[in-house]
Amino acid sequence: MGDTHPMLQRFGKRRMQQVLVLAGLLLVFLIIHFATNFRFLTGRNMGIIVSHAVIPTFITWGLIFSFTSGMIDLSIGSIVVLASNFAGILGLKFGYVGLILGGLVAGVLLQALNGFVFLKTKIPPWVAGLGMAMIYESIGAVYSTAAVRSGGMVVSLGSQLRGLGQLPFNVLMLVPGLIAVYILFCRTSIGLNVRAVGSDLRVTKEMGIDPNRAKFLSMLVCGVFIGLGSAINQSYVGQLLPRTGLTTVSTIFQPLTAVLIASSMGAIFNVVIGVVIGTISLSALFNALTLLGVPSGTWQEVVLGMLVIAVTIVSMRGEEGVVK
Amino acid sequence: MKRLSICLLLVLLLSANVLAADYKIGFNNALSGVYCLDILENFAVYGAEALGVDLMVVNDEGTIEKSISNVENMIASGVDGIVYFGLSDATFAIVAKMCADARVPLVLYDHLPTPDTLAHLRNNPYFAGAVGEDDYDAGYPIGEFAAATGAKTAVLVTGNRGDTTHEARVKGFTEAFEGAGGKVLDIAWAATGGRAEALKKSEDLLVAYPDVDVVYTTSGEPAVATMEVLQKYADLGIQYYVTDLDPPILEGLQEGKISAANGAHWINSGLAVALLHNFLEGNPIKDANGQAPVFHVPIIVLEAGQYKAYEEQWLNNMPFTPEEIRNLSVKYNPAASAESFETLLANYSVEQRIMDKFEAGIITEEDLERYGF
């Protein structure tokens, strides 16, 4: 054993950690399964849990591009609302092609607009993002009010085009999504540049990378995944009502928690895989708490809050001043 | 000089509508984008147009702070009166004082004050009354009805903790259902944060309680989500009840996905505008005790067969004609009084409205047949 190559040793150690994490999760799931009178680990419930995780997964994959490059955009939720509605409108005209293209076009264009505003104004992205969220929410509200005034509501798919958001197609969408995000984030210059910009801006410039270009590209790629998530979302919910008052900002909370979970496991899993584990874990958490009879609206949120604090501590281990 | 003249002309043109209107009335939408609130705004606009007043609509964005600052802004902009939706009972006294200080009359719509708050408000000479419904009365009959079918267990899908509307509906249902021997097994709170959230919460709830007899959702938007989830569990024969009569709910009723639905959509906001209009016209409406009145809008229970009538005469048209709205104001009807409002509300049901419209020649005999009357 002593003669093993250090690379192999590190690989073996990492693989062991991965197995331990997954085994730990499985153990927790088994305990919940017994505690819930064998209702947790059923095929149907697992399908529901994974299905609930699909949309947050796409949004979180988008977020890892923008967040890694330092573009913390709080308007994501409002973009999802507009992109979902646009996807619905095109979907009713052109079928699934319209649904997906509508989401993609709206997602990419709105993220491009955000990127332009963030980079040109040079104000902190989270501040500018709040402003953009208010604008997008207002556009949605104007559309909704106009629809109500004419005796209707915002676009609804009814029973059409609902397959994409349902099992098994929504879960199947995770596979090409996972491959695409892995290639983009880990195997292309876009991902490399994004990670470089997020790590050290000075070094990035010395490497000849244009930080603004990298950040803008990260927003565009983020827009692709937000757009895809929006198309699936529209298919899943059928109709998405626009809201104002920055209510859409809370949409980012679950993906943000998933990013934190992925970061906390960064040494064990690739962040792209970590996101999937994170979103599925969150979906499983709420499902399990409901099965266990934990009241929603109060104690379930307490548990989520505690989880956020816990994974933030884990993900920030080693940083100065943070509890070990 | 030329530019100044053009500017003046533009200002005059833009304000022509305002100048033409008798009064400018401030109106708050608690959260634009929520269908049941937008529909209230819609009827208020309709009522204001019928009465010839200009309605200034503000969006409170779901927050009490914004709601109060919006009242300040409306007063500052010179409104003649305010029609106000209170997100919390605590805001009524604050807003009423602000209105009294500014000598601006106030009418509450949709959310009614508690008895203590109402007693306090009635000491305020600028409190002109309230038009709304008791949310407890929305949940209670559903609970009674569900229990009467022999159902023994129920789960609820509802809004946020602390939201007076949903807390009252949940309380009403629970007291009626449990009073008749049933048991509410669980309540999924905070399901009004969007359709996706409601879908997840409803699905988790049904996995946890697959043997439940009844599901009741207290609001339109999550109700559509719950309805979709229940379709996956159609084999379980779960009864489904809803409060709020949003268009997809009506479709669900028609398709037999919903056992019954109720709601008081539409009219309280427009009637509140009419109530305020009387005050502004120097005819403050008083109840039998000589106090500012509180008018309760009956909760409409909609059966599946009434879908077509509701769709055509509520969704695609307005339930009341402009003439009927004008009859509530002393400006157009010198005999307008509290009794005018009470009579109109006492006859507010799907059947009666349809028959009234038929007698007024608005709908034909063929329409009646199509509606199943």
Coordinates of N, CA, C and O in Angstrom, one line a residue, chain A residues 9-159:
Chain A
Q9 N -3.7 7.6 -4.5 CA -4.1 7.7 -3.1 C -5.2 8.8 -2.9 O -6.2 8.6 -2.2
R10 N -4.9 10.0 -3.5 CA -5.9 11.1 -3.4 C -7.2 10.7 -4.0 O -8.3 11.0 -3.5
F11 N -7.1 10.0 -5.2 CA -8.3 9.6 -5.9 C -9.1 8.6 -5.1 O -10.3 8.7 -4.9
G12 N -8.3 7.7 -4.5 CA -9.0 6.7 -3.6 C -9.6 7.3 -2.4 O -10.7 6.9 -2.0
K13 N -8.9 8.3 -1.8 CA -9.5 8.9 -0.6 C -10.8 9.7 -1.0 O -11.8 9.6 -0.3
R14 N -10.7 10.4 -2.1 CA -11.9 11.1 -2.6 C -13.1 10.2 -2.8 O -14.2 10.5 -2.5
R15 N -12.8 9.1 -3.5 CA -13.8 8.1 -3.9 C -14.4 7.6 -2.6 O -15.6 7.4 -2.4
M16 N -13.5 7.3 -1.6 CA -14.0 6.8 -0.3 C -15.0 7.8 0.4 O -16.0 7.5 0.9
Q17 N -14.6 9.1 0.3 CA -15.4 10.1 0.9 C -16.8 10.2 0.2 O -17.8 10.4 0.8
Q18 N -16.7 10.1 -1.1 CA -18.0 10.1 -1.9 C -18.9 9.0 -1.5 O -20.1 9.2 -1.2
V19 N -18.3 7.8 -1.3 CA -19.1 6.6 -0.9 C -19.6 6.8 0.5 O -20.8 6.6 0.8
L20 N -18.8 7.4 1.4 CA -19.3 7.7 2.7 C -20.4 8.7 2.8 O -21.4 8.5 3.5
V21 N -20.4 9.7 2.0 CA -21.4 10.7 2.0 C -22.7 10.1 1.5 O -23.8 10.3 2.1
L22 N -22.6 9.4 0.4 CA -23.8 8.7 -0.2 C -24.4 7.7 0.8 O -25.6 7.6 0.9
A23 N -23.5 6.9 1.4 CA -23.9 5.9 2.4 C -24.6 6.6 3.6 O -25.6 6.1 4.1
G24 N -24.0 7.8 4.0 CA -24.6 8.5 5.1 C -26.0 9.0 4.7 O -27.0 8.9 5.5
L25 N -26.2 9.5 3.5 CA -27.5 10.0 3.0 C -28.5 8.8 3.0 O -29.6 8.9 3.4
L26 N -28.0 7.7 2.5 CA -28.9 6.5 2.4 C -29.3 6.1 3.8 O -30.5 5.7 4.0
L27 N -28.4 6.1 4.8 CA -28.7 5.8 6.1 C -29.8 6.7 6.7 O -30.8 6.2 7.3
V28 N -29.6 8.0 6.4 CA -30.6 9.0 6.9 C -32.0 8.6 6.3 O -33.0 8.6 6.9
F29 N -31.9 8.4 5.0 CA -33.2 8.0 4.2 C -33.8 6.8 4.8 O -35.1 6.7 5.0
L30 N -33.0 5.8 5.2 CA -33.5 4.5 5.8 C -34.2 4.8 7.1 O -35.3 4.3 7.4
I31 N -33.6 5.7 7.9 CA -34.1 6.0 9.2 C -35.5 6.7 9.0 O -36.5 6.4 9.7
I32 N -35.5 7.6 8.1 CA -36.8 8.3 7.8 C -37.8 7.4 7.3 O -39.0 7.4 7.7
H33 N -37.4 6.4 6.5 CA -38.3 5.4 5.9 C -39.0 4.6 7.1 O -40.2 4.4 7.0
F34 N -38.2 4.2 8.0 CA -38.7 3.5 9.2 C -39.6 4.4 10.0 O -40.7 4.0 10.4
A35 N -39.1 5.6 10.2 CA -39.9 6.6 11.1 C -41.2 7.0 10.4 O -42.2 7.4 11.1
T36 N -41.3 6.9 9.1 CA -42.6 7.3 8.4 C -43.4 6.1 8.0 O -44.2 6.2 7.1
N37 N -43.2 5.0 8.7 CA -44.0 3.8 8.5 C -43.8 3.3 7.0 O -44.8 3.0 6.4
F38 N -42.6 3.3 6.6 CA -42.2 2.8 5.3 C -42.9 3.5 4.1 O -43.2 2.9 3.1
R39 N -43.1 4.8 4.2 CA -43.7 5.6 3.1 C -42.7 6.5 2.4 O -43.0 7.1 1.5
F40 N -41.5 6.5 2.9 CA -40.5 7.4 2.3 C -39.8 6.9 1.1 O -39.8 7.5 0.0
L41 N -39.2 5.7 1.3 CA -38.4 5.1 0.2 C -39.2 4.2 -0.7 O -38.8 3.2 -1.1
T42 N -40.4 4.7 -1.1 CA -41.2 4.0 -2.1 C -40.8 4.6 -3.5 O -40.4 5.7 -3.6
G43 N -41.1 3.8 -4.5 CA -40.7 4.2 -5.9 C -41.5 5.5 -6.2 O -40.9 6.4 -6.8
R44 N -42.8 5.6 -5.9 CA -43.6 6.7 -6.2 C -43.1 8.0 -5.5 O -42.9 9.0 -6.1
N45 N -42.7 7.8 -4.2 CA -42.3 9.0 -3.4 C -40.9 9.4 -3.9 O -40.6 10.6 -4.0
M46 N -40.0 8.5 -4.3 CA -38.7 8.9 -4.8 C -38.9 9.7 -6.1 O -38.2 10.6 -6.3
G47 N -39.8 9.2 -6.9 CA -40.1 9.9 -8.2 C -40.6 11.3 -7.9 O -40.1 12.3 -8.6
I48 N -41.4 11.5 -6.9 CA -41.9 12.8 -6.5 C -40.8 13.7 -6.1 O -40.6 14.9 -6.5
I49 N -39.9 13.1 -5.2 CA -38.8 13.9 -4.7 C -37.9 14.4 -5.8 O -37.5 15.6 -5.9
V50 N -37.5 13.5 -6.7 CA -36.6 13.9 -7.8 C -37.3 14.8 -8.7 O -36.7 15.8 -9.2
S51 N -38.6 14.6 -8.9 CA -39.3 15.5 -9.8 C -39.4 16.9 -9.3 O -39.2 17.9 -10.0
H52 N -39.5 17.0 -7.9 CA -39.6 18.3 -7.3 C -38.2 19.0 -7.4 O -38.1 20.3 -7.3
A53 N -37.2 18.3 -7.6 CA -35.8 18.8 -7.6 C -35.4 19.3 -9.0 O -34.4 20.0 -9.1
V54 N -36.1 19.0 -10.0 CA -35.6 19.2 -11.4 C -35.5 20.7 -11.7 O -34.4 21.2 -12.1
I55 N -36.5 21.5 -11.4 CA -36.5 22.9 -11.7 C -35.4 23.6 -10.9 O -34.6 24.4 -11.5
P56 N -35.4 23.5 -9.6 CA -34.4 24.1 -8.8 C -33.0 23.7 -9.3 O -32.0 24.5 -9.2
T57 N -32.8 22.4 -9.8 CA -31.5 22.0 -10.3 C -31.1 22.8 -11.5 O -29.9 23.3 -11.5
F58 N -32.0 23.0 -12.4 CA -31.6 23.8 -13.6 C -31.3 25.3 -13.2 O -30.3 25.8 -13.7
I59 N -32.1 25.8 -12.3 CA -31.8 27.2 -11.9 C -30.4 27.2 -11.1 O -29.7 28.2 -11.4
T60 N -30.2 26.2 -10.3 CA -28.9 26.2 -9.6 C -27.7 26.0 -10.5 O -26.7 26.7 -10.3
W61 N -27.9 25.2 -11.5 CA -26.8 25.1 -12.5 C -26.5 26.4 -13.1 O -25.4 26.8 -13.3
G62 N -27.6 27.2 -13.4 CA -27.4 28.5 -14.0 C -26.6 29.4 -13.0 O -25.7 30.1 -13.3
L63 N -27.1 29.3 -11.7 CA -26.5 30.2 -10.7 C -25.0 29.9 -10.5 O -24.2 30.8 -10.2
I64 N -24.5 28.7 -10.7 CA -23.1 28.4 -10.4 C -22.2 29.2 -11.4 O -21.1 29.5 -11.0
F65 N -22.8 29.4 -12.6 CA -22.0 30.2 -13.5 C -21.9 31.7 -13.1 O -20.8 32.3 -12.9
S66 N -23.1 32.3 -12.8 CA -23.1 33.7 -12.5 C -22.5 33.9 -11.1 O -21.7 34.9 -10.9
F67 N -22.8 33.1 -10.1 CA -22.3 33.3 -8.8 C -20.8 33.1 -8.7 O -20.1 33.8 -8.0
T68 N -20.3 32.1 -9.5 CA -18.8 31.8 -9.4 C -18.1 33.0 -10.0 O -17.0 33.3 -9.5
S69 N -18.7 33.7 -10.9 CA -18.0 34.8 -11.5 C -18.2 36.1 -10.7 O -17.9 37.2 -11.1
G70 N -19.0 36.0 -9.6 CA -19.2 37.1 -8.7 C -20.4 37.9 -9.1 O -20.7 39.0 -8.5
M71 N -21.2 37.4 -10.0 CA -22.4 38.2 -10.4 C -23.7 37.6 -9.7 O -24.4 36.8 -10.2
I72 N -23.8 38.1 -8.4 CA -24.9 37.6 -7.6 C -26.2 38.3 -8.0 O -26.3 39.5 -7.7
D73 N -27.0 37.6 -8.7 CA -28.1 38.2 -9.4 C -29.4 37.8 -8.6 O -29.8 36.7 -8.7
L74 N -30.1 38.8 -8.0 CA -31.3 38.5 -7.2 C -32.5 38.6 -8.1 O -33.6 38.5 -7.6
S75 N -32.4 38.8 -9.4 CA -33.6 39.0 -10.2 C -33.9 37.6 -10.9 O -34.8 37.6 -11.7
I76 N -33.2 36.6 -10.5 CA -33.5 35.3 -11.2 C -34.9 34.9 -11.1 O -35.5 34.4 -12.1
G77 N -35.5 35.0 -9.9 CA -36.9 34.6 -9.8 C -37.9 35.4 -10.7 O -38.8 34.8 -11.3
S78 N -37.6 36.7 -10.9 CA -38.5 37.4 -11.8 C -38.2 37.1 -13.2 O -39.2 37.1 -14.0
I79 N -37.0 36.7 -13.5 CA -36.7 36.2 -14.9 C -37.4 34.9 -15.2 O -38.0 34.7 -16.2
V80 N -37.5 34.0 -14.2 CA -38.2 32.8 -14.3 C -39.6 33.0 -14.6 O -40.2 32.4 -15.5
V81 N -40.2 34.0 -13.9 CA -41.7 34.3 -14.1 C -41.9 34.8 -15.6 O -42.8 34.3 -16.3
L82 N -41.1 35.7 -16.0 CA -41.3 36.3 -17.4 C -40.9 35.2 -18.4 O -41.7 35.0 -19.4
A83 N -39.9 34.5 -18.2 CA -39.5 33.5 -19.2 C -40.5 32.3 -19.2 O -40.8 31.8 -20.3
S84 N -41.0 32.0 -18.1 CA -42.1 30.9 -18.1 C -43.3 31.4 -18.9 O -43.9 30.6 -19.7
N85 N -43.7 32.6 -18.7 CA -44.9 33.1 -19.4 C -44.6 33.2 -20.9 O -45.5 32.9 -21.7
F86 N -43.4 33.7 -21.2 CA -43.1 33.8 -22.6 C -43.0 32.4 -23.3 O -43.5 32.1 -24.4
A87 N -42.4 31.4 -22.5 CA -42.4 30.0 -23.0 C -43.8 29.5 -23.2 O -44.1 28.8 -24.2
G88 N -44.7 29.9 -22.3 CA -46.1 29.4 -22.4 C -46.8 30.0 -23.7 O -47.5 29.3 -24.4
I89 N -46.5 31.3 -23.9 CA -47.2 31.9 -25.1 C -46.7 31.3 -26.4 O -47.4 30.9 -27.2
L90 N -45.3 31.1 -26.5 CA -44.8 30.5 -27.7 C -45.2 29.0 -27.7 O -45.4 28.5 -28.8
G91 N -45.2 28.4 -26.6 CA -45.6 27.0 -26.5 C -46.9 26.7 -27.1 O -47.2 25.7 -27.9
L92 N -47.9 27.6 -26.8 CA -49.3 27.4 -27.3 C -49.3 27.6 -28.8 O -50.2 27.1 -29.5
K93 N -48.3 28.3 -29.4 CA -48.3 28.6 -30.8 C -47.5 27.5 -31.5 O -47.9 27.0 -32.6
F94 N -46.4 27.1 -31.0 CA -45.5 26.2 -31.7 C -45.2 24.9 -31.0 O -44.2 24.2 -31.3
G95 N -45.9 24.6 -30.0 CA -45.7 23.3 -29.3 C -44.5 23.3 -28.4 O -44.0 24.3 -28.0
Y96 N -43.9 22.1 -28.2 CA -42.8 22.0 -27.3 C -41.6 22.8 -27.8 O -40.8 23.3 -27.0
V97 N -41.4 22.9 -29.1 CA -40.3 23.7 -29.7 C -40.4 25.1 -29.2 O -39.5 25.7 -28.7
G98 N -41.7 25.6 -29.3 CA -41.9 27.0 -28.9 C -41.7 27.2 -27.4 O -41.2 28.2 -26.9
L99 N -42.2 26.1 -26.6 CA -42.0 26.2 -25.2 C -40.6 26.3 -24.8 O -40.2 27.2 -24.0
I100 N -39.7 25.4 -25.3 CA -38.3 25.4 -24.9 C -37.6 26.7 -25.5 O -36.9 27.3 -24.8
L101 N -37.9 27.0 -26.8 CA -37.2 28.2 -27.4 C -37.7 29.5 -26.6 O -36.8 30.3 -26.4
G102 N -38.9 29.5 -26.3 CA -39.4 30.7 -25.6 C -38.7 30.9 -24.3 O -38.3 32.0 -24.0
G103 N -38.6 29.8 -23.5 CA -37.9 29.9 -22.3 C -36.4 30.3 -22.5 O -35.9 31.2 -21.8
L104 N -35.8 29.7 -23.4 CA -34.4 29.9 -23.7 C -34.2 31.4 -24.1 O -33.3 32.1 -23.6
V105 N -35.0 31.8 -25.1 CA -34.8 33.2 -25.6 C -35.0 34.2 -24.5 O -34.1 35.1 -24.3
A106 N -36.1 34.1 -23.8 CA -36.3 35.0 -22.7 C -35.2 35.0 -21.6 O -34.7 36.0 -21.2
G107 N -34.8 33.8 -21.2 CA -33.8 33.6 -20.2 C -32.5 34.2 -20.6 O -31.9 35.0 -19.9
V108 N -32.1 34.0 -21.8 CA -30.8 34.5 -22.3 C -30.8 36.0 -22.5 O -29.9 36.7 -22.1
L109 N -31.9 36.5 -23.1 CA -32.0 37.9 -23.3 C -32.0 38.7 -22.0 O -31.4 39.7 -21.9
L110 N -32.8 38.3 -21.1 CA -32.9 39.0 -19.8 C -31.6 38.9 -19.0 O -31.2 39.9 -18.4
Q111 N -31.0 37.8 -19.1 CA -29.7 37.7 -18.4 C -28.6 38.5 -19.1 O -27.8 39.1 -18.5
A112 N -28.7 38.6 -20.5 CA -27.8 39.5 -21.2 C -28.0 40.9 -20.8 O -27.1 41.7 -20.6
L113 N -29.3 41.3 -20.7 CA -29.6 42.7 -20.3 C -29.1 42.9 -18.9 O -28.4 44.0 -18.6
N114 N -29.2 42.0 -18.0 CA -28.7 42.1 -16.6 C -27.2 42.2 -16.7 O -26.6 43.1 -16.0
G115 N -26.5 41.4 -17.4 CA -25.1 41.4 -17.6 C -24.6 42.8 -18.1 O -23.7 43.4 -17.5
F116 N -25.3 43.3 -19.0 CA -25.0 44.6 -19.6 C -25.1 45.7 -18.5 O -24.2 46.5 -18.3
V117 N -26.2 45.6 -17.8 CA -26.5 46.7 -16.7 C -25.4 46.5 -15.6 O -24.8 47.5 -15.2
F118 N -25.2 45.3 -15.2 CA -24.2 45.1 -14.1 C -22.8 45.6 -14.5 O -22.2 46.2 -13.7
L119 N -22.4 45.2 -15.7 CA -21.0 45.5 -16.1 C -20.9 47.0 -16.4 O -19.8 47.6 -16.2
K120 N -21.9 47.6 -17.1 CA -21.8 49.0 -17.5 C -21.9 49.9 -16.3 O -21.2 50.9 -16.2
T121 N -22.8 49.6 -15.4 CA -23.0 50.6 -14.3 C -22.0 50.4 -13.2 O -21.7 51.3 -12.4
K122 N -21.4 49.2 -13.1 CA -20.4 48.8 -12.2 C -20.9 48.9 -10.7 O -20.1 49.0 -9.8
I123 N -22.2 49.0 -10.5 CA -22.7 48.9 -9.2 C -22.8 47.4 -8.8 O -22.8 46.6 -9.6
P124 N -22.8 47.1 -7.5 CA -22.8 45.7 -7.0 C -23.9 45.0 -7.7 O -25.1 45.5 -7.7
P125 N -23.7 43.8 -8.3 CA -24.7 43.1 -9.0 C -25.9 42.8 -8.2 O -27.1 42.8 -8.7
W126 N -25.8 42.5 -6.9 CA -27.0 42.2 -6.1 C -27.9 43.4 -5.9 O -29.1 43.3 -5.8
V127 N -27.3 44.6 -5.9 CA -28.1 45.8 -5.8 C -28.8 46.0 -7.2 O -30.0 46.3 -7.2
A128 N -28.0 46.0 -8.3 CA -28.6 46.2 -9.6 C -29.7 45.1 -9.9 O -30.7 45.3 -10.5
G129 N -29.4 43.9 -9.4 CA -30.3 42.7 -9.5 C -31.7 43.0 -8.9 O -32.7 42.7 -9.5
L130 N -31.6 43.7 -7.7 CA -32.9 44.0 -7.1 C -33.7 45.0 -7.9 O -34.9 44.9 -8.1
G131 N -33.0 45.9 -8.5 CA -33.6 46.9 -9.4 C -34.2 46.2 -10.6 O -35.4 46.5 -11.0
M132 N -33.4 45.3 -11.2 CA -33.9 44.6 -12.4 C -35.2 43.7 -12.0 O -36.1 43.6 -12.8
A133 N -35.1 43.2 -10.8 CA -36.2 42.3 -10.3 C -37.5 43.2 -10.3 O -38.6 42.7 -10.7
M134 N -37.4 44.4 -9.8 CA -38.5 45.2 -9.6 C -39.1 45.6 -11.0 O -40.3 45.6 -11.2
I135 N -38.2 45.8 -12.0 CA -38.6 46.1 -13.3 C -39.3 44.9 -14.0 O -40.4 45.0 -14.5
Y136 N -38.7 43.7 -13.8 CA -39.3 42.5 -14.4 C -40.6 42.2 -13.8 O -41.6 41.8 -14.4
E137 N -40.7 42.3 -12.5 CA -41.9 42.1 -11.8 C -43.0 43.0 -12.2 O -44.2 42.6 -12.4
S138 N -42.7 44.2 -12.5 CA -43.7 45.2 -12.9 C -44.1 44.9 -14.3 O -45.3 45.0 -14.6
I139 N -43.2 44.5 -15.2 CA -43.6 44.1 -16.5 C -44.7 42.9 -16.4 O -45.7 42.9 -17.1
G140 N -44.4 42.0 -15.6 CA -45.3 40.8 -15.4 C -46.6 41.3 -14.8 O -47.7 40.8 -15.3
A141 N -46.6 42.3 -13.9 CA -47.8 42.7 -13.3 C -48.7 43.5 -14.3 O -49.9 43.4 -14.3
V142 N -48.0 44.3 -15.2 CA -48.7 45.0 -16.2 C -49.4 44.0 -17.2 O -50.6 44.1 -17.5
Y143 N -48.7 43.0 -17.5 CA -49.3 41.9 -18.4 C -50.4 41.2 -17.7 O -51.5 41.0 -18.3
S144 N -50.3 40.9 -16.4 CA -51.3 40.2 -15.6 C -52.6 41.1 -15.5 O -53.7 40.7 -15.7
T145 N -52.4 42.4 -15.2 CA -53.5 43.3 -15.0 C -54.2 43.4 -16.4 O -55.5 43.4 -16.4
A146 N -53.5 43.5 -17.5 CA -54.1 43.7 -18.8 C -55.0 42.4 -19.1 O -56.1 42.5 -19.6
A147 N -54.4 41.3 -18.7 CA -55.2 40.0 -18.9 C -56.4 40.0 -18.1 O -57.5 39.6 -18.6
V148 N -56.4 40.4 -16.8 CA -57.5 40.4 -16.0 C -58.6 41.4 -16.5 O -59.8 41.1 -16.5
R149 N -58.1 42.6 -16.9 CA -59.0 43.6 -17.4 C -59.8 43.1 -18.6 O -60.9 43.5 -18.9
S150 N -59.2 42.2 -19.4 CA -59.9 41.7 -20.6 C -60.6 40.4 -20.3 O -61.1 39.7 -21.2
G151 N -60.8 40.1 -19.0 CA -61.6 39.0 -18.6 C -60.9 37.7 -18.5 O -61.6 36.6 -18.3
G152 N -59.6 37.7 -18.6 CA -58.9 36.4 -18.6 C -57.8 36.4 -17.5 O -57.9 37.1 -16.5
M153 N -56.8 35.6 -17.8 CA -55.7 35.5 -16.9 C -54.4 35.4 -17.7 O -54.5 35.3 -18.9
V154 N -53.2 35.4 -17.1 CA -52.0 35.2 -17.9 C -52.0 33.8 -18.5 O -52.9 33.0 -18.2
V155 N -51.1 33.6 -19.5 CA -51.1 32.4 -20.3 C -51.2 31.1 -19.4 O -50.5 31.0 -18.4
S156 N -52.1 30.2 -19.8 CA -52.2 29.0 -19.1 C -52.1 27.8 -20.1 O -52.7 27.9 -21.2
L157 N -51.3 26.8 -19.8 CA -51.2 25.7 -20.8 C -52.3 24.8 -20.7 O -52.5 23.9 -21.6
G158 N -53.1 24.9 -19.6 CA -54.2 24.0 -19.4 C -53.7 22.5 -19.4 O -52.8 22.2 -18.6
S159 N -54.2 21.7 -20.2 CA -53.7 20.3 -20.2 C -52.7 20.1 -21.4 O -52.2 19.0 -21.6

